[in-house]
Structure formats: C-alpha cells, structure tokens
Tab-separated table of N, CA and C in Angstrom:
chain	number	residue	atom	x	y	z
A	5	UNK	N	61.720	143.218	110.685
A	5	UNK	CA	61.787	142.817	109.275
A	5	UNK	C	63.024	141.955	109.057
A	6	UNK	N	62.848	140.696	108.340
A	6	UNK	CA	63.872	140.010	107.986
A	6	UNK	C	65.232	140.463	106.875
A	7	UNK	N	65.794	140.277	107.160
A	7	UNK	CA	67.154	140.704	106.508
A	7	UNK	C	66.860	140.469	105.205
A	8	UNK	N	67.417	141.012	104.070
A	8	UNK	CA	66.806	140.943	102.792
A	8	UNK	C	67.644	140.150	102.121
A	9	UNK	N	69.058	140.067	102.409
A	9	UNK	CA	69.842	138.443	101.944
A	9	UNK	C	69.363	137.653	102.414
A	10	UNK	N	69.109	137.512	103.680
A	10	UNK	CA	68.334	135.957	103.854
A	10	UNK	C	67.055	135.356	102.971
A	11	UNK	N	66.602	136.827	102.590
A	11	UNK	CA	65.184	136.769	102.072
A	11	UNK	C	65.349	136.129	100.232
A	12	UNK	N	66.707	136.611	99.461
A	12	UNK	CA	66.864	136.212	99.089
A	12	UNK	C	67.288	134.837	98.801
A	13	UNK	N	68.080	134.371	99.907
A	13	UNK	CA	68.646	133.256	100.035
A	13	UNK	C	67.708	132.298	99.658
A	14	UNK	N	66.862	132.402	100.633
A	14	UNK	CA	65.669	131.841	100.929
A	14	UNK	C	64.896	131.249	99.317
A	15	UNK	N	64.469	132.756	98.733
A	15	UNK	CA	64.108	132.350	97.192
A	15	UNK	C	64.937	131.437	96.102
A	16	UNK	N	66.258	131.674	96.694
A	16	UNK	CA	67.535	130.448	96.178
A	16	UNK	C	67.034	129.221	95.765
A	17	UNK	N	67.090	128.551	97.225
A	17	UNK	CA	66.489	127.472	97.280
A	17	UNK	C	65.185	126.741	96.978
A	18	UNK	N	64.065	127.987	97.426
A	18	UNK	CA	62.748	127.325	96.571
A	18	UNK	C	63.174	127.177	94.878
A	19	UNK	N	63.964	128.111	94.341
A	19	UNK	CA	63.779	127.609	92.872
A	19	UNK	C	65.185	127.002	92.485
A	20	UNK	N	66.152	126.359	93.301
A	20	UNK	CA	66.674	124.990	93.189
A	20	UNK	C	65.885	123.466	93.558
A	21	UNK	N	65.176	123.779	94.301
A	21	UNK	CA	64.235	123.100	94.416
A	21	UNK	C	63.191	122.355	92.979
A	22	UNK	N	62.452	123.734	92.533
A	22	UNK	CA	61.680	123.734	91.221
A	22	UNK	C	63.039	123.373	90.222
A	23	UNK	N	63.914	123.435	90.072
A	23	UNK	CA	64.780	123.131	88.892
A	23	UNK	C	64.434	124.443	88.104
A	24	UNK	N	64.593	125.706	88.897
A	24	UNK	CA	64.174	127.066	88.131
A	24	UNK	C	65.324	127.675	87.503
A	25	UNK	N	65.825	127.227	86.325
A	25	UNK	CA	67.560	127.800	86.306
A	25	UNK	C	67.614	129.041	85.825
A	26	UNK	N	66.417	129.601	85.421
A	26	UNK	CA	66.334	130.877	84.602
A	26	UNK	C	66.557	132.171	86.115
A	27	UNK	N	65.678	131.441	87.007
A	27	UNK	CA	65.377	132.179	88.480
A	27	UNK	C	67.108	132.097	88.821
A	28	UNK	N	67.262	130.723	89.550
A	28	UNK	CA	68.776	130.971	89.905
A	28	UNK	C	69.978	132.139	89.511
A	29	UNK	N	69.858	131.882	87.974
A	29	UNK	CA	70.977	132.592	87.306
A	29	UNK	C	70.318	134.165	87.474
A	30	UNK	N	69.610	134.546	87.635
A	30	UNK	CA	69.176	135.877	88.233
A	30	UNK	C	69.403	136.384	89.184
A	31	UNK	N	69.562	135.482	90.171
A	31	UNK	CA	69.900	135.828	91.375
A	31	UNK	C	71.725	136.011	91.722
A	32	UNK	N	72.372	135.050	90.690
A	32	UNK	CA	73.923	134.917	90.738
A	32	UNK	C	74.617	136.340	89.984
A	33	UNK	N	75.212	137.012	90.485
A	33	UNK	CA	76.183	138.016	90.178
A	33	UNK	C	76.601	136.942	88.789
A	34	UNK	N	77.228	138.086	87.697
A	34	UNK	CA	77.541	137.272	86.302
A	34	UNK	C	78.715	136.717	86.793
A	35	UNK	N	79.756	136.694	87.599
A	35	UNK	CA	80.912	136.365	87.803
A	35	UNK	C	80.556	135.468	89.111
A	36	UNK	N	79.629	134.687	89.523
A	36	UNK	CA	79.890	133.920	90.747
A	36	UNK	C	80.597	133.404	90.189
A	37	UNK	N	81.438	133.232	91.868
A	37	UNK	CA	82.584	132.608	92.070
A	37	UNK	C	81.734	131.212	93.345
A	38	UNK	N	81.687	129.569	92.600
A	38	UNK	CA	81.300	128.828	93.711
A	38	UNK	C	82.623	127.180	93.993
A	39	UNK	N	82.312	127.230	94.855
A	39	UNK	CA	83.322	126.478	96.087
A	39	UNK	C	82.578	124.931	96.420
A	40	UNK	N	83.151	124.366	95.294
A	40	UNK	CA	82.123	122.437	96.056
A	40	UNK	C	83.605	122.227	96.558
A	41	UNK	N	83.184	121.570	97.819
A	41	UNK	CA	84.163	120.661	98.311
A	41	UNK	C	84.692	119.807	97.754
A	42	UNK	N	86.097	119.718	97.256
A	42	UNK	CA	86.488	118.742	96.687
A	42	UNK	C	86.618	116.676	97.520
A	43	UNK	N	86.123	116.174	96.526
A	43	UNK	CA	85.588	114.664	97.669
A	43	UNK	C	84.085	114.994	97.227
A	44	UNK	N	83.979	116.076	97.076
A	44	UNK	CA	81.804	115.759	96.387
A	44	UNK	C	81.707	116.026	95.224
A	45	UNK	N	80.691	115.087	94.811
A	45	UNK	CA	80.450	114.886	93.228
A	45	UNK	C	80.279	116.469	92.962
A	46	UNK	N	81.130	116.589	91.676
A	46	UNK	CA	80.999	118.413	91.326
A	46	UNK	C	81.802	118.832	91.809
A	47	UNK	N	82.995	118.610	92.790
A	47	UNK	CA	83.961	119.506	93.513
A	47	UNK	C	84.893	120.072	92.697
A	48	UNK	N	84.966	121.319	92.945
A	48	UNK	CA	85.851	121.688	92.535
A	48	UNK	C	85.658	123.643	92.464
A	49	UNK	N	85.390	124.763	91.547
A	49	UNK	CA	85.635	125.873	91.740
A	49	UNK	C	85.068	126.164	90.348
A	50	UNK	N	84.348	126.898	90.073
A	50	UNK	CA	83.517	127.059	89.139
A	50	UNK	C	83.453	129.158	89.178
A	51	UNK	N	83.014	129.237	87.983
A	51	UNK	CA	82.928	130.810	87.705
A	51	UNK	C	82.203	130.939	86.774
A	52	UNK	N	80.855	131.803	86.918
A	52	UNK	CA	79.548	131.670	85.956
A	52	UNK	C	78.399	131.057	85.656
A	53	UNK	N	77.099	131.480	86.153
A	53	UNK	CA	76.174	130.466	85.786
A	53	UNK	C	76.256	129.195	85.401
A	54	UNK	N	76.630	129.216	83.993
A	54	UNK	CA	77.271	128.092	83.092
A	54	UNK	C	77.913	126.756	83.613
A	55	UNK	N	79.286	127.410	83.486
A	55	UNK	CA	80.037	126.806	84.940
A	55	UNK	C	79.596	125.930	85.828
A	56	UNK	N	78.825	126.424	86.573
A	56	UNK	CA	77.949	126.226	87.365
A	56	UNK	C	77.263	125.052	87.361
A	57	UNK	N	76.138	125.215	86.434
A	57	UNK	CA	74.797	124.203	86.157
A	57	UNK	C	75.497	123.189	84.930
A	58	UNK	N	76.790	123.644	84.233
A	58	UNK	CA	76.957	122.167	83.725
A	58	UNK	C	78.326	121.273	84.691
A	59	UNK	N	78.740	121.876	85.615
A	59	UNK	CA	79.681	121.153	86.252
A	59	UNK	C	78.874	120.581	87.591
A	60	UNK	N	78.021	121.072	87.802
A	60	UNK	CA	77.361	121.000	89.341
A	60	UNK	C	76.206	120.444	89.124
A	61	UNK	N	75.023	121.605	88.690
A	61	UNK	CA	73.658	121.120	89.197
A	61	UNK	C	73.300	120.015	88.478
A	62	UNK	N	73.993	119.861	86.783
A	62	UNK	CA	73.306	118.426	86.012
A	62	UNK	C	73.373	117.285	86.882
A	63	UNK	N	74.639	117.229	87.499
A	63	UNK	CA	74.875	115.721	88.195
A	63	UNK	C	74.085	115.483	89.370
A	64	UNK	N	73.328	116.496	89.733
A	64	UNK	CA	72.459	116.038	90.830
A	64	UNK	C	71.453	115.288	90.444
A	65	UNK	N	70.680	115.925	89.152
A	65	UNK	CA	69.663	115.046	88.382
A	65	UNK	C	69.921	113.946	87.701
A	66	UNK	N	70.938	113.848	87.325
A	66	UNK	CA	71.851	112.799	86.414
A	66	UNK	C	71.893	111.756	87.573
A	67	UNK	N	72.397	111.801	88.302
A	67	UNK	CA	73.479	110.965	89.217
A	67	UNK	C	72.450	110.440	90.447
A	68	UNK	N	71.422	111.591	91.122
A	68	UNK	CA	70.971	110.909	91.957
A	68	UNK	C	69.410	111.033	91.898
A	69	UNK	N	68.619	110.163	92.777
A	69	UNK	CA	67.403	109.749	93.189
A	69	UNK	C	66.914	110.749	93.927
A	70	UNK	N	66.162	111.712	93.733
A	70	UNK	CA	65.780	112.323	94.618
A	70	UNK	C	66.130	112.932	95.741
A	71	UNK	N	67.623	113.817	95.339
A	71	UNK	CA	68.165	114.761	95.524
A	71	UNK	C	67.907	115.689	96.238
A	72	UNK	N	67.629	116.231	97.503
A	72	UNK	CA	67.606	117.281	98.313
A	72	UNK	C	68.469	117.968	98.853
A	73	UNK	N	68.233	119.183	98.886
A	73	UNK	CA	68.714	120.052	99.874
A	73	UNK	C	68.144	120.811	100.799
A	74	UNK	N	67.760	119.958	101.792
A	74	UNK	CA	66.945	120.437	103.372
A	74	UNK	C	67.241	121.680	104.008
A	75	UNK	N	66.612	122.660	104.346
A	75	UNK	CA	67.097	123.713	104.865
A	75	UNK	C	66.952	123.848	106.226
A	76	UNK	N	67.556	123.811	107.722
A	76	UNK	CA	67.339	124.162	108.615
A	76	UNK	C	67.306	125.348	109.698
A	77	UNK	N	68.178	126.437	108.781
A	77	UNK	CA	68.418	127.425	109.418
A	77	UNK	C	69.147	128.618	108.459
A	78	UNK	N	68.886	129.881	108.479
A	78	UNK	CA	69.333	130.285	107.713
A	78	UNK	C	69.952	131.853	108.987
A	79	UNK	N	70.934	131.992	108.667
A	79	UNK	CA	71.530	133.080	109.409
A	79	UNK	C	72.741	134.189	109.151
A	80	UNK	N	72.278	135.464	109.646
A	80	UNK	CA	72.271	136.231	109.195
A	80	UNK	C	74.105	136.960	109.580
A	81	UNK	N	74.573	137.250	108.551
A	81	UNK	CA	76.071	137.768	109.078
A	81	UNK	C	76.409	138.669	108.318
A	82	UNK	N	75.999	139.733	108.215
A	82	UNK	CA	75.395	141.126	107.250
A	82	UNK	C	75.879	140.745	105.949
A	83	UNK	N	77.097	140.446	104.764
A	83	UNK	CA	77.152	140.322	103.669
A	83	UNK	C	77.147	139.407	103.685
A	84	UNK	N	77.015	138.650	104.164
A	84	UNK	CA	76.929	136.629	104.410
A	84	UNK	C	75.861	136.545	105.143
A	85	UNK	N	75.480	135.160	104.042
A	85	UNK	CA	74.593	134.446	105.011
A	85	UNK	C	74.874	132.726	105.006
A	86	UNK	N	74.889	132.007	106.080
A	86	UNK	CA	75.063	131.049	106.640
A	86	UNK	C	73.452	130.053	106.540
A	87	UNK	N	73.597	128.893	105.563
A	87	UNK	CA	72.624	128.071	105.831
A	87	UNK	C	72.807	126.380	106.196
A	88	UNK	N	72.386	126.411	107.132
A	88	UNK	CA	72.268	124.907	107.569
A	88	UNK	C	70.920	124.201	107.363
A	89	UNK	N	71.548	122.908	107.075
A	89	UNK	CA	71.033	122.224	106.768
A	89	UNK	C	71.032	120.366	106.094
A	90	UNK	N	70.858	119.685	105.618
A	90	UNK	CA	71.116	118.257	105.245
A	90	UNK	C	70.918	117.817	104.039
A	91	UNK	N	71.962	117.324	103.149
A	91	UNK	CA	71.388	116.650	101.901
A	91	UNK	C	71.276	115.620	102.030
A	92	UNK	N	70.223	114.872	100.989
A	92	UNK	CA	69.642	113.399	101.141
A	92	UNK	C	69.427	113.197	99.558
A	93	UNK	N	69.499	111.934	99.760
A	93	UNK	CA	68.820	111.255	97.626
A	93	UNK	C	69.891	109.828	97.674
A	94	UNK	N	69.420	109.087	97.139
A	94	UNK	CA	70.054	107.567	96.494
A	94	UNK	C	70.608	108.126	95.011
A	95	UNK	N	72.058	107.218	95.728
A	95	UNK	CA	73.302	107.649	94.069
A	95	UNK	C	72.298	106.110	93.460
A	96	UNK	N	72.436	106.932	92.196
A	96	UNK	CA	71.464	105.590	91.241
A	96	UNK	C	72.243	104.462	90.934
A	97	UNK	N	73.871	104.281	90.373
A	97	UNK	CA	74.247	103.792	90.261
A	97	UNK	C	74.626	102.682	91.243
A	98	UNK	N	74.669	102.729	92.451
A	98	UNK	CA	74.593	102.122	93.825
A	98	UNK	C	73.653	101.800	94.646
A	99	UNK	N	72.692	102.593	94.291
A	99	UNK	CA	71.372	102.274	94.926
A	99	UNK	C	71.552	102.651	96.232
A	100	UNK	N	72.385	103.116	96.858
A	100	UNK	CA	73.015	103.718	98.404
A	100	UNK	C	71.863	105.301	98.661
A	101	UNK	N	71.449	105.376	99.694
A	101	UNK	CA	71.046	106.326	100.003
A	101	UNK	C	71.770	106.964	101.087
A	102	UNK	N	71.695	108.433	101.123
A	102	UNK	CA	72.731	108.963	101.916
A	102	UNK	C	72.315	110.251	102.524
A	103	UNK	N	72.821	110.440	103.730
A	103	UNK	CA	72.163	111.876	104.714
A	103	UNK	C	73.540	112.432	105.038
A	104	UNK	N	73.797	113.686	104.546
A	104	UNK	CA	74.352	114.606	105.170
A	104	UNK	C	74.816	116.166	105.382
A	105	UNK	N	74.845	116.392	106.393
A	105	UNK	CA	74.769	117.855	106.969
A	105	UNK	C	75.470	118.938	106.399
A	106	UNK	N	74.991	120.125	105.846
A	106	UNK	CA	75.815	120.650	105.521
A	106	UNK	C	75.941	122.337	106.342
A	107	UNK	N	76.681	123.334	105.519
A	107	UNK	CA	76.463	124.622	105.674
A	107	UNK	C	76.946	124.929	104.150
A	108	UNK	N	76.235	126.147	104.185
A	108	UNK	CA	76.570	126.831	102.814
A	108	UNK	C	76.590	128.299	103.087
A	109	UNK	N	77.656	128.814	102.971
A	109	UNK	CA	77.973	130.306	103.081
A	109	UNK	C	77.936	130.937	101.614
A	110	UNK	N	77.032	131.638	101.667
A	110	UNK	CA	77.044	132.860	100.423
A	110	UNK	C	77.382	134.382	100.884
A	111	UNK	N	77.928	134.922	100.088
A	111	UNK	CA	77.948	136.642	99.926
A	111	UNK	C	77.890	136.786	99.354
A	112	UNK	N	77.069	138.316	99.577
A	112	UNK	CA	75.908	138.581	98.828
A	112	UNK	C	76.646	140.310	98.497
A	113	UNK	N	76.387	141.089	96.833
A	113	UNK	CA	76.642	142.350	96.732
A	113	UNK	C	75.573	142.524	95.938
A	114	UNK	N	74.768	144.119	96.568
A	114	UNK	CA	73.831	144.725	95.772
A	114	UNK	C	72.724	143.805	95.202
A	115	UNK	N	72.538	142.587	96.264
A	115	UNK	CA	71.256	141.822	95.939
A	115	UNK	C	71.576	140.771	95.034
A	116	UNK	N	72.925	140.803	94.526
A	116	UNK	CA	73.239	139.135	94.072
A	116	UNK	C	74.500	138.215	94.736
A	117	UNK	N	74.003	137.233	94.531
A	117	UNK	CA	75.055	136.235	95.417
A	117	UNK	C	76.692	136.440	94.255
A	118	UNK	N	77.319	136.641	95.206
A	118	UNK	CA	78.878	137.238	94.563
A	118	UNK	C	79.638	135.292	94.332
A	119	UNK	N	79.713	135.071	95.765
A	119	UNK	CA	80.001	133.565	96.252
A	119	UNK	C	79.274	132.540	97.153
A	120	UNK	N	79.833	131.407	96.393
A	120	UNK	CA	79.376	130.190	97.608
A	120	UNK	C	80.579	129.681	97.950
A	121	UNK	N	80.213	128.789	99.099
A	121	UNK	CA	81.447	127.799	99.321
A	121	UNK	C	80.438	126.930	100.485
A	122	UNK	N	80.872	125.915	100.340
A	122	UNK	CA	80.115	124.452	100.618
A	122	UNK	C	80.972	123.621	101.574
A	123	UNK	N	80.293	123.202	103.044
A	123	UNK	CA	80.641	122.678	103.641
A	123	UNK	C	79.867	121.082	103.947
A	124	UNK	N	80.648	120.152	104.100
A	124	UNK	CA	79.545	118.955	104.390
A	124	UNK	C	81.069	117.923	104.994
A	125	UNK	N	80.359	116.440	105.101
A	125	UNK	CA	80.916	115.309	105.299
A	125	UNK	C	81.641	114.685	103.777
A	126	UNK	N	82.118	114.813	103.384
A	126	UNK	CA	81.986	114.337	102.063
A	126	UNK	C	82.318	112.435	101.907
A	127	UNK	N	82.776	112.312	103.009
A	127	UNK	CA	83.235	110.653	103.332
A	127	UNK	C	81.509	110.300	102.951
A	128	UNK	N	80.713	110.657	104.035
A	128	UNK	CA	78.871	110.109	103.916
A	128	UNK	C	78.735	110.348	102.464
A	129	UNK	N	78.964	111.119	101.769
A	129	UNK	CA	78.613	110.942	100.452
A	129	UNK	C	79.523	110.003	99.492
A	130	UNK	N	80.660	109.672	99.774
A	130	UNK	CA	81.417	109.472	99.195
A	130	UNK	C	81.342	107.641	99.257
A	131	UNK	N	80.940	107.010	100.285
A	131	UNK	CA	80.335	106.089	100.883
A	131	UNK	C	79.289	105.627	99.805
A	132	UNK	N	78.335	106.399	99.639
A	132	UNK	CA	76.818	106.247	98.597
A	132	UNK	C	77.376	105.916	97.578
A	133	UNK	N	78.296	106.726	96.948
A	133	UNK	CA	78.783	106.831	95.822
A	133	UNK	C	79.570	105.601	95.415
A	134	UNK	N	80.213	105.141	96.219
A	134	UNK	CA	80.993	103.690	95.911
A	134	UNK	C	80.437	102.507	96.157
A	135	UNK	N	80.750	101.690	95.129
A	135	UNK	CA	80.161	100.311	95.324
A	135	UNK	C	80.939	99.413	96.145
C-alpha cells in the first residue's frame, strides 16, 4: 500500500492542476508555512492559504501561458515527501517559453501539509521573464 502522504500529495497536484482552491486549502494545515525561492516570480515566505493564493498562485494565471507543474516522481521520507519534477508555460509579457526542473518538499502533520519549500533553477525562469 502506498504511503498515504504521498497519496495525498498526489491529490495536491491534480487539484492545482483543476485551479481547485477550495480542495487545496483543505488539504493546507491553517498555518502553512510556504518557501518560493527567492529569484521566482512569487518568492518569498508566505503563511496561510490566503497568503498563499494571492502572493503565489494568482501570478501563475496572471503572468503565464499555460503554466505547468509536471510531476515525475514522488517520494517517500516518512513526514516528508519529495516531488520531482519540471515547470513549463510562456511568460506572456515576453512571449519566452521556459522548462525547468524542480523539487518540492512538503511536511506533512495528521494529514495536512504543515510546509513547502521549493527548489528549481530560477536563472531558466528568470531568463523567460526578461526581455
């Protein structure tokens, strides 16, 4: 049987995917604590749903073209889980399209994600982003 954070994890992403924010914020402990790399659009340290989806997720829809977050692997590190994988989408303002790799570490308490913190290239994005 699959680990049941991963299993969650997993549901994460299908409804970031759907733009499910009602789902997401269900899944986030009321106090997430999340970690964008500073150098990526949204960087910075956020606390709360809220927080969250107006510092972070708007600008994905705002800002870019078809926005992904590819999943390649998801793995298991008992209160953490580790996902790899690649973002892709054209910054609109530039018309630049851009690929790159990331990881995303969450921990997880009593079935909600406590934290994130976000790993990537941020130069490849940062590249798209400038004219």
């Amino acid at each position: 049987m699959e680990n049941q954070n991963i299993e969650i994890i997993k549901d994460l992403y299908k409804h970031f995917a759907a733009g499910n924010g009602a789902e997401i914020a269900a899944i986030f402990a009321e106090n997430i604590e999340w970690v964008q790399m500073k150098g990526f659009p949204g960087g910075g340290h956020f606390i709360g749903f809220n927080d969250i989806a107006n510092n972070v997720f708007k600008g994905f829809g705002k800002n870019w073209t078809d926005w992904k977050a590819s999943v390649d692997e998801f793995v298991d590190a008992g209160a953490d889980v580790f996902v790899f994988g690649k973002y892709s989408g054209t910054y609109k303002d530039t018309g630049k399209f851009m690929e790159a790799e990331f990881v995303h570490r969450y921990t997880l308490m009593d079935g909600k994600v406590e934290r994130f913190k976000q790993y990537t290239d941020t130069k490849l994005v940062a590249d798209a982003v400038s004219s």
